[in-house]
Amino acid sequence: MKTRAVVLRAISTARPYSGTRPVEVEELNLGAPREGEVLVRVAAASLCHSDLSVVNGDRVRPLPMALGHEAVGVVEETGPGVHRIAPGDHVALVFVPSCGFCADCAAGRPALCAQAAAANGSGALLHGPSLLTDASGATVHHQLGVSAFSSYAVVAQESVVPIARDIPFTVASMFGCAVLTGAGAVINTAALRPGQSAVVYGLGGVGLSAVLGARAAGAYPIVAVDPVAEKRELALRLGATHTYAPDEAIEAIRELTSGGAEVAVEAVGSPKVMAECLTAVARGGKVVSVGLPAPDRVLEVPALAFAGQGKSLLGSYMGDAVPRRDIPRFLDLWRAGLMPVEEMHTGTLALDEVNHAMEELASGRAIRQVLDTSGLLAVAAGGPTS
């Protein structure tokens, strides 16, 4: 079948993206789902900084590549061997399709699945090579097993989590990446307890989701740090109790928490900010890094912070989440009013406006923009789809 998809053919650092247009919408050929795979009509796909990191080369991926990894859609068809998912199901797409059998999956850490990492790194799917080709018949690679900036996507059944049909697509689209990563970093990786203090550096979609996770976990105080005043104001609406610009944060955090926070989340992708987070936590405190710095960036911190002060620096990929467990429970928190992710929605755009959307995200003006990839958002405005 044919699908309209956003394709990156060459790395580009030239901005503004709205003018240089590093990606284009192309009509691609999409193969039918194989054993263990499902065909999804993509309803809404959110734009994430991880997409930008592929465009500018910070995350090296095989090109050309069909972009997009944070999305929600409706199952159209299933391949052989798919039993727990049926046509008509609404599903959140997940960018790590864990195999379920490797050492990390068996240990309850599917985000670190080695088989999924190999497939994602090569631009393939978990159950086989790419199913995308362009008009010349050349292979187009999948991004993170999803390639959601497209009308349709074939993904591994391990890449989808069924969700209730009454959840708005624009809300559900954020749960497969931003919420899993940000809230998961706080709840799963840091194991934040009620009454503990938390600070979040970087208030993009992932950082604000970490604020939501801290709120749901019962933290106090919850400190949000970002240079953009509008993002700090949004953090207050989402549950932060205090906000600061970076140049005033350390002194304020120490005074507010009597010496330092118990947990700090770094959601910037900056070694400098990671080091500052280690300064912001108290003796015995935890720093959780969820940002993705460029591969050549190096972290330098005082070595005595660890054995001498008992501090921990923890990496968190996809929030150490178990998607089939965590997406439903985080959606329950949304229903209860504890994760109002709709506050992060800063616009809905057509697929052809993707370069403009990338520029809005890169400039810091947008949090989570949603692409209406196949027209289902317009349909859903009149009621749930089937």
XYZ file of C-alpha atoms in Angstrom:
386
model
C 0.000 0.000 0.000
C 0.968 3.675 -0.199
C 1.557 6.002 2.717
C 2.526 9.666 3.016
C 5.519 9.907 5.323
C 8.084 12.446 6.535
C 11.500 11.425 5.185
C 14.968 12.634 6.165
C 17.548 12.019 3.440
C 20.545 13.987 4.707
C 21.644 15.373 8.075
C 21.059 19.099 8.371
C 22.160 21.616 10.996
C 21.035 24.665 8.994
C 18.211 26.648 10.542
C 15.550 27.784 10.536
C 14.094 24.411 9.625
C 11.004 26.153 8.276
C 13.231 27.700 5.596
C 15.867 25.030 4.976
C 13.270 22.203 4.960
C 15.522 19.267 5.909
C 12.623 16.803 5.692
C 9.952 16.333 3.061
C 6.657 14.478 2.874
C 6.942 11.674 0.331
C 4.658 8.928 -0.889
C 6.255 5.632 0.132
C 5.435 2.001 -0.469
C 4.590 0.138 2.731
C 4.664 -3.655 2.875
C 1.951 -5.714 4.523
C 2.388 -6.818 8.152
C 4.407 -10.001 8.543
C 4.156 -12.528 11.349
C 4.019 -10.704 14.684
C 3.323 -7.293 13.094
C 0.349 -4.941 12.887
C -0.738 -2.215 10.476
C -1.753 0.997 12.260
C -3.470 4.047 10.846
C -1.610 6.768 12.710
C -4.015 9.285 14.246
C -1.686 11.697 16.037
C 2.088 11.896 16.238
C 3.916 14.233 18.627
C 7.177 15.936 17.736
C 10.018 15.225 20.179
C 13.595 16.497 20.562
C 14.759 12.956 19.765
C 13.415 13.522 16.254
C 15.481 16.701 15.975
C 18.566 14.830 17.175
C 18.291 12.550 14.134
C 17.872 15.515 11.803
C 20.981 17.324 13.121
C 23.110 14.191 13.455
C 23.365 14.033 17.246
C 21.796 10.567 17.042
C 23.433 8.746 14.142
C 20.881 6.706 12.199
C 20.883 5.090 8.753
C 19.410 7.331 6.065
C 17.049 7.837 4.387
C 14.717 7.440 7.348
C 10.981 7.906 7.866
C 10.740 9.881 11.095
C 8.400 9.901 14.094
C 8.320 7.744 17.212
C 5.712 9.164 19.645
C 2.182 8.460 18.464
C -1.213 6.856 18.795
C -3.408 5.200 16.190
C -6.005 2.624 15.242
C -5.150 -0.949 14.232
C -6.197 -1.687 10.652
C -4.788 -5.186 10.096
C -2.805 -7.834 11.935
C -0.293 -10.325 10.622
C -0.102 -14.030 11.452
C 0.581 -14.871 15.079
C -0.961 -11.694 16.489
C -3.636 -12.601 19.034
C -3.863 -9.925 21.717
C -4.483 -7.037 19.282
C -7.378 -6.753 16.833
C -8.459 -4.376 14.070
C -10.246 -1.384 15.559
C -8.134 -1.305 18.719
C -6.740 2.064 19.714
C -3.047 1.736 20.530
C -0.180 3.827 21.843
C 3.059 3.242 19.944
C 6.244 2.498 21.880
C 9.757 3.147 20.551
C 11.441 0.132 22.200
C 9.750 -3.107 21.028
C 11.197 -5.437 23.662
C 11.658 -9.075 22.682
C 10.645 -10.424 26.103
C 13.384 -13.064 26.264
C 16.815 -11.414 26.542
C 18.568 -10.895 29.878
C 17.321 -7.321 30.304
C 13.734 -8.187 29.396
C 13.835 -11.127 31.806
C 15.173 -8.802 34.512
C 12.201 -6.456 34.080
C 14.088 -3.774 32.108
C 12.598 -4.071 28.601
C 13.773 -0.566 27.672
C 17.300 -2.020 27.494
C 16.339 -4.960 25.262
C 19.400 -5.852 23.183
C 17.403 -7.241 20.263
C 15.275 -4.090 20.094
C 18.377 -1.886 20.297
C 19.913 -3.721 17.339
C 16.746 -3.430 15.253
C 16.276 0.249 16.122
C 19.902 1.076 15.395
C 19.751 -0.535 11.962
C 16.459 1.077 10.971
C 14.690 -2.292 10.805
C 11.698 -3.725 12.650
C 11.915 -6.269 15.452
C 10.624 -9.077 13.187
C 12.479 -8.246 9.991
C 13.987 -5.659 7.639
C 12.359 -2.383 6.672
C 9.008 -2.522 4.927
C 9.343 0.982 3.451
C 10.585 1.790 -0.056
C 10.498 4.988 -2.073
C 9.322 5.582 -5.642
C 12.613 4.224 -7.017
C 12.339 1.040 -4.948
C 15.151 2.040 -2.563
C 14.849 1.139 1.115
C 13.721 3.795 3.572
C 14.588 2.982 7.190
C 12.209 3.010 10.154
C 12.854 5.319 13.100
C 12.833 3.378 16.367
C 10.559 0.707 14.952
C 7.718 3.195 14.522
C 8.099 5.910 11.795
C 4.933 7.595 12.974
C 5.048 10.803 10.910
C 3.066 8.871 8.355
C -0.505 8.067 7.425
C 0.125 4.381 8.154
C 2.803 2.378 9.934
C 3.581 -1.314 10.214
C 5.112 -2.068 13.595
C 5.931 -5.087 15.741
C 3.105 -6.149 18.027
C 5.588 -5.486 20.843
C 5.550 -1.806 19.821
C 1.878 -1.241 20.636
C -0.081 -0.968 23.872
C -3.899 -1.083 23.645
C -5.664 1.891 25.223
C -9.298 2.844 25.843
C -11.128 4.302 22.854
C -12.473 7.307 24.742
C -9.025 8.817 25.383
C -8.434 11.765 23.022
C -5.756 11.053 20.454
C -3.903 14.295 21.255
C -3.647 13.202 24.901
C -2.726 9.574 24.259
C -0.044 10.511 21.722
C 2.249 11.795 24.489
C 2.267 8.652 26.610
C 4.528 6.470 24.444
C 7.610 8.664 24.887
C 7.362 11.924 26.868
C 5.322 10.554 29.769
C 7.001 7.148 29.857
C 10.432 8.793 29.874
C 9.809 11.731 32.204
C 7.350 10.305 34.703
C 9.113 6.943 34.513
C 12.441 8.536 35.444
C 10.897 9.830 38.655
C 8.645 6.910 39.565
C 10.643 3.935 38.250
C 14.303 4.976 38.146
C 14.487 7.319 41.136
C 11.721 5.503 43.076
C 10.700 8.891 44.478
C 8.758 8.583 47.724
C 5.987 10.827 49.090
C 7.409 13.845 50.852
C 10.805 13.715 49.175
C 12.098 16.820 47.432
C 12.615 16.839 43.672
C 14.112 19.211 41.138
C 13.735 19.002 37.366
C 16.145 20.739 34.995
C 14.772 21.324 31.496
C 11.067 21.841 30.866
C 10.408 20.312 27.499
C 7.896 17.493 27.139
C 10.061 15.003 29.060
C 10.996 17.423 31.845
C 7.403 18.555 32.326
C 6.358 14.899 32.407
C 8.904 14.445 35.201
C 7.177 17.283 37.053
C 3.884 15.437 36.565
C 5.481 12.231 37.854
C 6.834 14.019 40.934
C 3.397 15.456 41.609
C 1.742 12.044 41.258
C 4.378 10.530 43.593
C 3.599 13.088 46.306
C 6.916 14.932 46.271
C 7.457 18.250 48.062
C 8.873 20.627 47.153
C 8.918 20.166 43.378
C 11.364 22.617 41.817
C 11.399 23.286 38.073
C 14.385 24.960 36.384
C 14.450 26.415 32.865
C 15.611 29.659 31.225
C 12.224 30.220 29.526
C 9.727 32.027 31.772
C 6.682 30.653 29.936
C 7.860 27.087 30.543
C 8.347 27.824 34.234
C 4.778 29.157 34.392
C 3.496 25.986 32.729
C 5.449 23.871 35.221
C 3.600 25.604 38.059
C 0.274 24.692 36.461
C 1.424 21.079 36.144
C 2.428 20.702 39.785
C 5.763 22.396 40.443
C 5.782 24.280 43.726
C 8.736 26.543 42.885
C 10.487 27.563 39.662
C 13.796 29.246 38.944
C 15.972 30.357 36.084
C 19.248 28.374 35.886
C 21.451 31.177 37.224
C 19.496 31.407 40.458
C 18.588 27.758 40.931
C 21.399 26.266 43.039
C 21.288 28.810 45.846
C 17.493 28.786 45.902
C 17.299 24.975 45.949
C 19.775 24.722 48.823
C 17.848 27.279 50.857
C 14.470 25.739 50.070
C 15.550 22.160 50.885
C 17.998 22.898 53.715
C 21.043 21.814 51.754
C 19.929 20.111 48.557
C 17.172 18.099 46.891
C 16.807 14.360 47.345
C 16.211 13.710 43.646
C 17.191 15.749 40.571
C 16.143 14.943 37.002
C 18.274 16.184 34.103
C 16.101 16.491 30.995
C 18.299 18.753 28.868
C 20.925 16.448 27.361
C 23.765 18.621 28.613
C 26.819 17.401 30.568
C 27.010 20.858 32.181
C 23.461 20.506 33.473
C 24.153 16.954 34.656
C 27.050 18.328 36.725
C 24.822 21.077 38.102
C 22.236 18.495 39.128
C 24.931 16.705 41.168
C 25.557 20.017 42.910
C 21.823 20.559 43.470
C 21.241 17.302 45.379
C 22.033 16.724 49.031
C 24.387 14.111 50.432
C 22.949 10.743 49.478
C 20.849 12.334 46.727
C 20.071 10.852 43.312
C 20.548 12.433 39.901
C 18.608 10.818 37.056
C 19.757 11.670 33.538
C 17.155 11.306 30.782
C 18.469 13.858 28.275
C 20.342 12.655 25.192
C 23.607 14.587 24.670
C 25.610 14.282 21.470
C 27.812 11.144 21.547
C 31.055 13.131 21.728
C 30.064 15.147 24.802
C 31.986 14.286 27.998
C 30.904 14.673 31.622
C 33.413 15.959 34.170
C 32.369 16.022 37.825
C 34.133 15.888 41.199
C 34.851 12.212 41.826
C 34.361 12.664 45.564
C 30.651 13.324 45.019
C 30.052 9.584 44.922
C 31.928 7.674 47.632
C 32.560 10.827 49.671
C 29.019 12.235 49.590
C 26.983 9.149 48.745
C 25.429 10.693 45.645
C 24.198 8.591 42.725
C 24.103 9.332 38.999
C 21.554 7.104 37.280
C 20.851 6.752 33.593
C 17.224 6.267 32.600
C 16.212 5.146 29.103
C 12.483 5.345 28.395
C 12.019 5.907 32.113
C 12.929 2.281 32.889
C 9.325 1.679 31.911
C 7.425 -1.511 31.245
C 5.035 -0.018 28.676
C 2.189 -2.538 29.015
C 2.218 -1.861 32.752
C 3.045 1.828 32.847
C 1.030 3.371 30.008
C -2.299 2.131 31.464
C -1.409 3.242 34.996
C -0.207 6.649 33.818
C -3.429 7.029 31.816
C -5.341 6.219 35.017
C -3.472 9.082 36.686
C -4.524 11.300 33.779
C -8.166 10.294 34.314
C -7.779 11.175 37.985
C -6.531 14.644 37.071
C -2.999 14.006 38.316
C -1.314 14.036 34.895
C -2.960 16.804 32.842
C -0.726 16.314 29.807
C -3.132 18.287 27.628
C -1.531 21.397 29.154
C 1.621 20.521 27.174
C -0.205 20.468 23.825
C 0.915 23.608 22.022
C -0.632 23.061 18.624
C -1.983 20.648 16.023
C -0.512 20.828 12.533
C -0.895 19.069 9.214
C 1.770 16.595 8.162
C 3.033 19.014 5.506
C 3.827 21.578 8.226
C 6.459 19.354 9.859
C 9.419 21.643 9.088
C 7.651 24.562 10.747
C 6.857 22.327 13.722
C 10.504 21.304 14.023
C 11.581 24.943 14.089
C 9.022 25.780 16.778
C 10.358 22.923 18.902
C 14.032 23.737 18.321
C 13.461 27.399 19.188
C 11.961 26.523 22.575
C 8.583 28.041 21.733
C 6.714 24.717 21.646
C 6.398 21.816 24.081
C 4.390 19.112 22.319
C 3.016 19.726 18.855
C 0.785 17.054 17.355
C 0.780 16.186 13.664
C -2.568 15.135 12.187
C -1.019 12.410 10.080
C -4.049 10.787 8.444
C -7.112 12.929 9.101
C -8.350 10.897 12.059
C -8.095 13.898 14.384
C -10.703 15.705 12.317
C -12.906 12.605 12.416
C -12.455 12.242 16.160
C -13.545 15.838 16.723
C -17.046 14.583 15.999
C -16.759 11.540 18.264
C -14.602 8.422 18.878
C -13.541 6.426 15.845
C -14.128 2.716 15.485
